[in-house]
Structure formats: structure tokens, C-alpha cells
CSV table of C-alpha atoms in Angstrom, one decimal:
chain,number,residue,atom,x,y,z
A,903,UNK,CA,89.5,82.2,-18.0
A,904,UNK,CA,87.4,79.1,-18.7
A,905,UNK,CA,88.8,76.1,-20.4
A,906,UNK,CA,86.7,76.6,-23.5
A,907,UNK,CA,88.2,80.1,-24.0
A,908,UNK,CA,91.4,78.8,-25.3
A,909,UNK,CA,90.5,76.6,-28.3
A,910,UNK,CA,87.5,78.2,-30.0
A,911,UNK,CA,87.8,76.1,-33.1
A,912,UNK,CA,89.7,73.1,-34.3
A,913,UNK,CA,92.9,74.2,-36.0
A,914,UNK,CA,92.9,77.6,-34.3
A,915,UNK,CA,96.0,79.6,-33.5
A,916,UNK,CA,95.8,78.7,-29.8
A,917,UNK,CA,95.4,75.0,-30.6
A,918,UNK,CA,98.5,75.1,-32.9
A,919,UNK,CA,100.6,77.0,-30.4
A,920,UNK,CA,99.7,74.6,-27.5
A,921,UNK,CA,100.4,71.6,-29.7
A,922,UNK,CA,103.8,73.0,-30.8
A,923,UNK,CA,104.7,73.8,-27.2
A,924,UNK,CA,103.8,70.3,-26.1
A,925,UNK,CA,105.8,68.7,-28.8
A,926,UNK,CA,108.9,70.8,-27.9
A,927,UNK,CA,108.6,69.9,-24.2
A,928,UNK,CA,108.1,66.2,-25.1
A,929,UNK,CA,111.2,66.3,-27.3
A,930,UNK,CA,113.2,67.9,-24.5
A,931,UNK,CA,112.1,65.1,-22.1
A,932,UNK,CA,112.8,62.4,-24.5
A,933,UNK,CA,116.3,63.8,-25.3
A,934,UNK,CA,117.1,64.0,-21.6
A,935,UNK,CA,116.1,60.4,-20.9
A,936,UNK,CA,117.0,58.6,-24.1
A,937,UNK,CA,120.2,60.5,-25.1
A,938,UNK,CA,121.7,61.9,-21.9
A,939,UNK,CA,120.6,59.4,-19.3
A,940,UNK,CA,120.3,56.1,-21.2
A,941,UNK,CA,122.8,57.0,-24.0
A,942,UNK,CA,125.7,58.9,-22.5
A,943,UNK,CA,125.3,57.7,-18.9
A,944,UNK,CA,123.7,54.3,-19.4
A,945,UNK,CA,121.5,54.8,-16.4
A,946,UNK,CA,119.2,52.1,-17.6
A,947,UNK,CA,121.9,49.4,-17.4
A,948,UNK,CA,124.0,50.5,-14.4
A,949,UNK,CA,123.3,49.6,-10.8
A,950,UNK,CA,123.6,52.1,-7.9
A,951,UNK,CA,127.2,51.1,-7.1
A,952,UNK,CA,128.3,51.6,-10.7
A,953,UNK,CA,126.6,55.0,-10.8
A,954,UNK,CA,128.2,56.1,-7.6
A,955,UNK,CA,131.6,55.1,-8.9
A,956,UNK,CA,130.9,56.9,-12.3
A,957,UNK,CA,130.0,60.2,-10.6
A,958,UNK,CA,132.9,59.9,-8.2
A,959,UNK,CA,135.4,59.5,-11.1
A,960,UNK,CA,133.8,61.9,-13.5
A,961,UNK,CA,132.7,65.4,-12.7
A,962,UNK,CA,131.4,65.7,-16.3
A,963,UNK,CA,129.1,62.7,-15.7
A,964,UNK,CA,127.6,64.5,-12.7
A,965,UNK,CA,127.0,67.6,-14.8
A,966,UNK,CA,125.3,65.6,-17.6
A,967,UNK,CA,123.1,63.9,-15.0
A,968,UNK,CA,122.1,67.2,-13.5
A,969,UNK,CA,121.2,68.7,-16.9
A,970,UNK,CA,119.3,65.5,-17.9
A,971,UNK,CA,117.2,65.6,-14.6
A,972,UNK,CA,116.3,69.2,-15.3
A,973,UNK,CA,115.4,68.4,-18.9
A,974,UNK,CA,113.3,65.5,-17.6
A,975,UNK,CA,111.4,67.9,-15.3
A,976,UNK,CA,110.9,70.4,-18.1
A,977,UNK,CA,109.8,67.6,-20.5
A,978,UNK,CA,107.0,66.6,-18.1
A,979,UNK,CA,105.4,70.0,-18.5
A,980,UNK,CA,104.0,68.5,-21.7
A,981,UNK,CA,101.6,66.3,-19.7
A,982,UNK,CA,99.1,69.0,-18.7
A,983,UNK,CA,99.2,70.3,-22.3
A,984,UNK,CA,98.4,66.9,-23.9
A,985,UNK,CA,95.8,66.3,-21.2
A,986,UNK,CA,94.1,69.6,-22.1
A,987,UNK,CA,94.3,68.9,-25.9
A,988,UNK,CA,92.8,65.4,-25.3
A,989,UNK,CA,89.9,66.9,-23.4
A,990,UNK,CA,89.4,69.5,-26.2
A,991,UNK,CA,89.3,66.6,-28.7
A,992,UNK,CA,86.8,64.7,-26.6
A,993,UNK,CA,84.5,67.7,-26.5
A,994,UNK,CA,84.6,68.3,-30.3
A,995,UNK,CA,85.0,64.8,-31.8
A,996,UNK,CA,81.8,62.9,-32.6
A,997,UNK,CA,83.4,59.5,-33.5
A,998,UNK,CA,85.5,58.9,-30.4
A,999,UNK,CA,85.6,55.1,-31.0
A,1000,UNK,CA,87.7,55.6,-34.1
A,1001,UNK,CA,90.0,58.0,-32.2
A,1002,UNK,CA,90.3,55.6,-29.3
A,1003,UNK,CA,91.1,52.7,-31.6
A,1004,UNK,CA,93.8,54.7,-33.5
A,1005,UNK,CA,95.3,55.9,-30.2
A,1006,UNK,CA,95.4,52.3,-28.8
A,1007,UNK,CA,96.9,51.0,-32.1
A,1008,UNK,CA,99.6,53.7,-32.0
A,1009,UNK,CA,100.4,52.8,-28.4
A,1010,UNK,CA,100.9,49.2,-29.4
A,1011,UNK,CA,103.1,50.1,-32.3
A,1012,UNK,CA,105.2,52.5,-30.1
A,1013,UNK,CA,105.8,49.9,-27.3
A,1014,UNK,CA,108.8,48.1,-28.8
A,1015,UNK,CA,110.6,51.4,-29.9
A,1016,UNK,CA,109.8,52.8,-26.4
A,1017,UNK,CA,111.3,49.8,-24.6
A,1018,UNK,CA,114.4,49.9,-26.8
A,1019,UNK,CA,115.0,53.6,-26.1
A,1020,UNK,CA,114.0,53.6,-22.4
A,1021,UNK,CA,115.0,50.1,-21.2
A,1022,UNK,CA,117.6,49.1,-23.7
A,1023,UNK,CA,115.7,45.9,-24.8
A,1024,UNK,CA,113.0,44.9,-27.2
A,1025,UNK,CA,110.4,44.1,-24.6
A,1026,UNK,CA,110.2,45.1,-21.0
A,1027,UNK,CA,107.6,44.2,-18.4
A,1028,UNK,CA,108.7,47.0,-16.1
A,1029,UNK,CA,106.4,49.6,-17.8
A,1030,UNK,CA,104.5,50.6,-20.9
A,1031,UNK,CA,104.5,53.8,-22.9
A,1032,UNK,CA,102.4,56.8,-22.0
A,1033,UNK,CA,100.2,56.5,-25.0
A,1034,UNK,CA,98.3,53.8,-23.1
A,1035,UNK,CA,97.6,56.4,-20.4
A,1036,UNK,CA,96.2,58.7,-23.1
A,1037,UNK,CA,93.9,55.9,-24.3
A,1038,UNK,CA,92.6,55.2,-20.8
A,1039,UNK,CA,92.1,58.9,-20.2
A,1040,UNK,CA,90.2,59.3,-23.5
A,1041,UNK,CA,87.7,56.6,-22.4
A,1042,UNK,CA,87.4,58.3,-18.9
A,1043,UNK,CA,86.8,61.7,-20.4
A,1044,UNK,CA,84.3,60.3,-22.9
A,1045,UNK,CA,82.3,58.8,-20.1
A,1046,UNK,CA,82.3,62.0,-18.2
A,1047,UNK,CA,81.0,63.9,-21.3
A,1048,UNK,CA,78.5,61.3,-22.3
A,1049,UNK,CA,77.0,60.6,-18.8
A,1050,UNK,CA,77.1,63.7,-16.6
A,1051,UNK,CA,74.6,63.4,-13.7
A,1052,UNK,CA,74.5,66.4,-11.4
A,1053,UNK,CA,75.0,66.8,-7.7
A,1054,UNK,CA,76.1,64.0,-5.4
A,1055,UNK,CA,75.3,61.3,-7.9
A,1056,UNK,CA,77.5,63.0,-10.5
A,1057,UNK,CA,80.4,63.4,-8.1
A,1058,UNK,CA,80.1,59.7,-7.1
A,1059,UNK,CA,80.0,58.6,-10.8
A,1060,UNK,CA,83.0,60.7,-11.7
A,1061,UNK,CA,84.9,59.3,-8.6
A,1062,UNK,CA,84.2,55.7,-9.5
A,1063,UNK,CA,85.3,56.2,-13.2
A,1064,UNK,CA,88.4,58.1,-12.1
A,1065,UNK,CA,89.4,55.3,-9.7
A,1066,UNK,CA,88.8,52.8,-12.5
A,1067,UNK,CA,91.1,54.8,-14.9
A,1068,UNK,CA,93.8,55.0,-12.2
A,1069,UNK,CA,93.5,51.2,-11.6
A,1070,UNK,CA,93.9,50.5,-15.3
A,1071,UNK,CA,97.1,52.6,-15.7
A,1072,UNK,CA,98.5,50.9,-12.6
A,1073,UNK,CA,97.7,47.5,-13.9
A,1074,UNK,CA,99.3,48.3,-17.3
A,1075,UNK,CA,102.3,49.9,-15.5
A,1076,UNK,CA,102.1,52.9,-17.7
A,1077,UNK,CA,104.9,55.4,-17.4
A,1078,UNK,CA,103.5,58.8,-16.2
A,1079,UNK,CA,100.0,57.1,-16.3
A,1080,UNK,CA,98.6,58.2,-12.9
A,1081,UNK,CA,99.7,61.8,-13.3
A,1082,UNK,CA,98.2,62.0,-16.8
A,1083,UNK,CA,94.9,60.6,-15.6
A,1084,UNK,CA,94.8,63.0,-12.6
A,1085,UNK,CA,95.4,66.1,-14.7
A,1086,UNK,CA,93.0,64.9,-17.5
A,1087,UNK,CA,90.4,64.4,-14.8
A,1088,UNK,CA,91.0,67.9,-13.6
A,1089,UNK,CA,90.2,69.3,-17.0
A,1090,UNK,CA,87.2,67.0,-17.6
A,1091,UNK,CA,85.5,67.0,-14.2
A,1092,UNK,CA,85.7,70.7,-13.6
A,1093,UNK,CA,84.5,72.6,-16.7
A,1094,UNK,CA,82.9,75.8,-15.3
A,1095,UNK,CA,83.4,78.3,-12.5
A,1096,UNK,CA,86.4,78.7,-10.4
A,1097,UNK,CA,87.0,74.9,-10.4
A,1098,UNK,CA,87.9,75.1,-14.1
A,1099,UNK,CA,91.0,77.1,-13.4
A,1100,UNK,CA,91.8,75.9,-9.9
A,1101,UNK,CA,91.5,72.1,-10.5
A,1102,UNK,CA,94.5,71.8,-12.9
A,1103,UNK,CA,96.7,73.6,-10.5
A,1104,UNK,CA,95.6,71.3,-7.6
A,1105,UNK,CA,96.2,68.3,-10.0
A,1106,UNK,CA,99.7,69.5,-10.7
A,1107,UNK,CA,100.4,69.9,-7.0
A,1108,UNK,CA,99.2,66.3,-6.4
A,1109,UNK,CA,101.4,65.0,-9.2
A,1110,UNK,CA,104.4,66.9,-7.6
A,1111,UNK,CA,103.6,65.1,-4.3
A,1112,UNK,CA,103.8,61.8,-6.2
A,1113,UNK,CA,107.0,62.7,-8.0
A,1114,UNK,CA,109.1,65.8,-7.6
A,1115,UNK,CA,109.8,65.8,-11.4
A,1116,UNK,CA,106.4,67.4,-11.8
A,1117,UNK,CA,107.4,70.5,-9.8
A,1118,UNK,CA,107.6,72.6,-13.0
A,1119,UNK,CA,104.2,71.4,-14.5
A,1120,UNK,CA,102.3,74.5,-13.3
A,1121,UNK,CA,104.4,76.4,-15.9
A,1122,UNK,CA,102.4,74.6,-18.6
A,1123,UNK,CA,99.2,76.1,-17.2
A,1124,UNK,CA,100.8,79.5,-17.8
A,1125,UNK,CA,101.3,78.5,-21.4
A,1126,UNK,CA,97.6,77.7,-21.7
A,1127,UNK,CA,96.6,81.0,-20.1
A,1128,UNK,CA,99.0,83.0,-22.2
A,1129,UNK,CA,98.0,81.5,-25.6
A,1130,UNK,CA,94.3,81.8,-24.6
A,1131,UNK,CA,94.7,85.5,-23.9
A,1132,UNK,CA,96.7,85.9,-27.1
A,1133,UNK,CA,94.0,84.2,-29.1
A,1134,UNK,CA,91.2,86.3,-27.5
A,1135,UNK,CA,93.2,89.4,-28.4
A,1136,UNK,CA,93.4,88.3,-32.0
């Protein structure tokens, strides 16, 4: 199935189902990190020695930690879904400058609440929220759509823009930034043929190599395929 086969029109049933699935997965990940890890276990404020002592003294804490880690892995399955939805928006939207500005403004507004929830303080230089990755990926995907030379020249162009996008999320220290750009690039750079379905799988495998928390992300591609088939049947 090609990528375009899923979302035939804005506001379609497939689009709504994918958006809802992504939101549920995102909520699962946020609950696991913010409530279980940082709230109940205070992982964001304890050092390694304190954590070891906590797990040694409390079996319940170890169980909560195990559940939270699984929930975090499940939550990261939203990354391919949001990357796909972003690419669909890039293909359909005419005024991407407005979208990029709104996304960047939203990322700025979300930074302090994100730091409070994830780091336990009003401002943290350790990392920034994933919406900055979405903004960088949006610009990257826009350039791919706007300027798409073919052949070796096109591959070189896409490679340079991709490396620039990765460099920006690294400079900004965006949480889940590199994986998001990698998966978004897989959707944007390979739009037709076998590469359209294989590239996201390879991208998820690369992300899993970077972080084992991404080991479940191929399941989100099954969600895309399932809802695409369901919409085609309708």
C-alpha cells in the first residue's frame, strides 16, 4: 500500500483514527514518564545510588518501574504516526509558513510545562520538548516537497537537508528529536514503489538501534496499514 492510500482527504475516517491512536499512545507515554516515573518514583530527582536502594527496599517500586518502562515504549509508538500525519499535512497544506509558525509558537509555549513535568523545574537546559522536532521536520519535509530533483542530484539534496535537520534537533537537544526526523524523512523521501512501505520499517529499526525504547514502533506501522485497508473497504 502506498502512503497516499491511507488519507485520501482531510478529515477522512482514516485520518481521524490515526490521530486518535496517536493521541492515546502519546497519553500513555506521558502518564508513564510524568506520573509513574517522575511522580511516584521521582526518577528525575534521584541518583543511581538512591534508585538502587529504593528498588532494593521496595518490590512495589520495581513493579511500578517495569510498568512505566513498558508504557514509555508503548507511548513512543506515537512517533511514526505523528511523523506520517505531519507528512500528510505537508502534502496538502498550501500555507506551510503559517503552520510552521503556529507549531514553533506552540513548542515555545509548551517548554516550561514540559520542563516542570519531565525535569521537575521551570527551565532545564538538558533538553527541549518534541514539538521543536516536529517544527524542524516540517521545514525538512517542505523542502523535499518544494525542491525535488531526480536521480543522484536529488538523493544528494535530500541527504544534505536530512543531515541539517538532524544537526538542528541535536543542537536544540530535542527529546526524541533524531528519531522523529529519521522517521519523518522515511515518509517524505520515499513516496512511491517498494520504498514507500519499506523505508518506515527501516527507519524504526534504526531508531531501535539508537534506543531500545523504540522496539515497539513497528506496531504503529501496522496501525497505519490496518486503518488504510479499512478506509479503502469503506
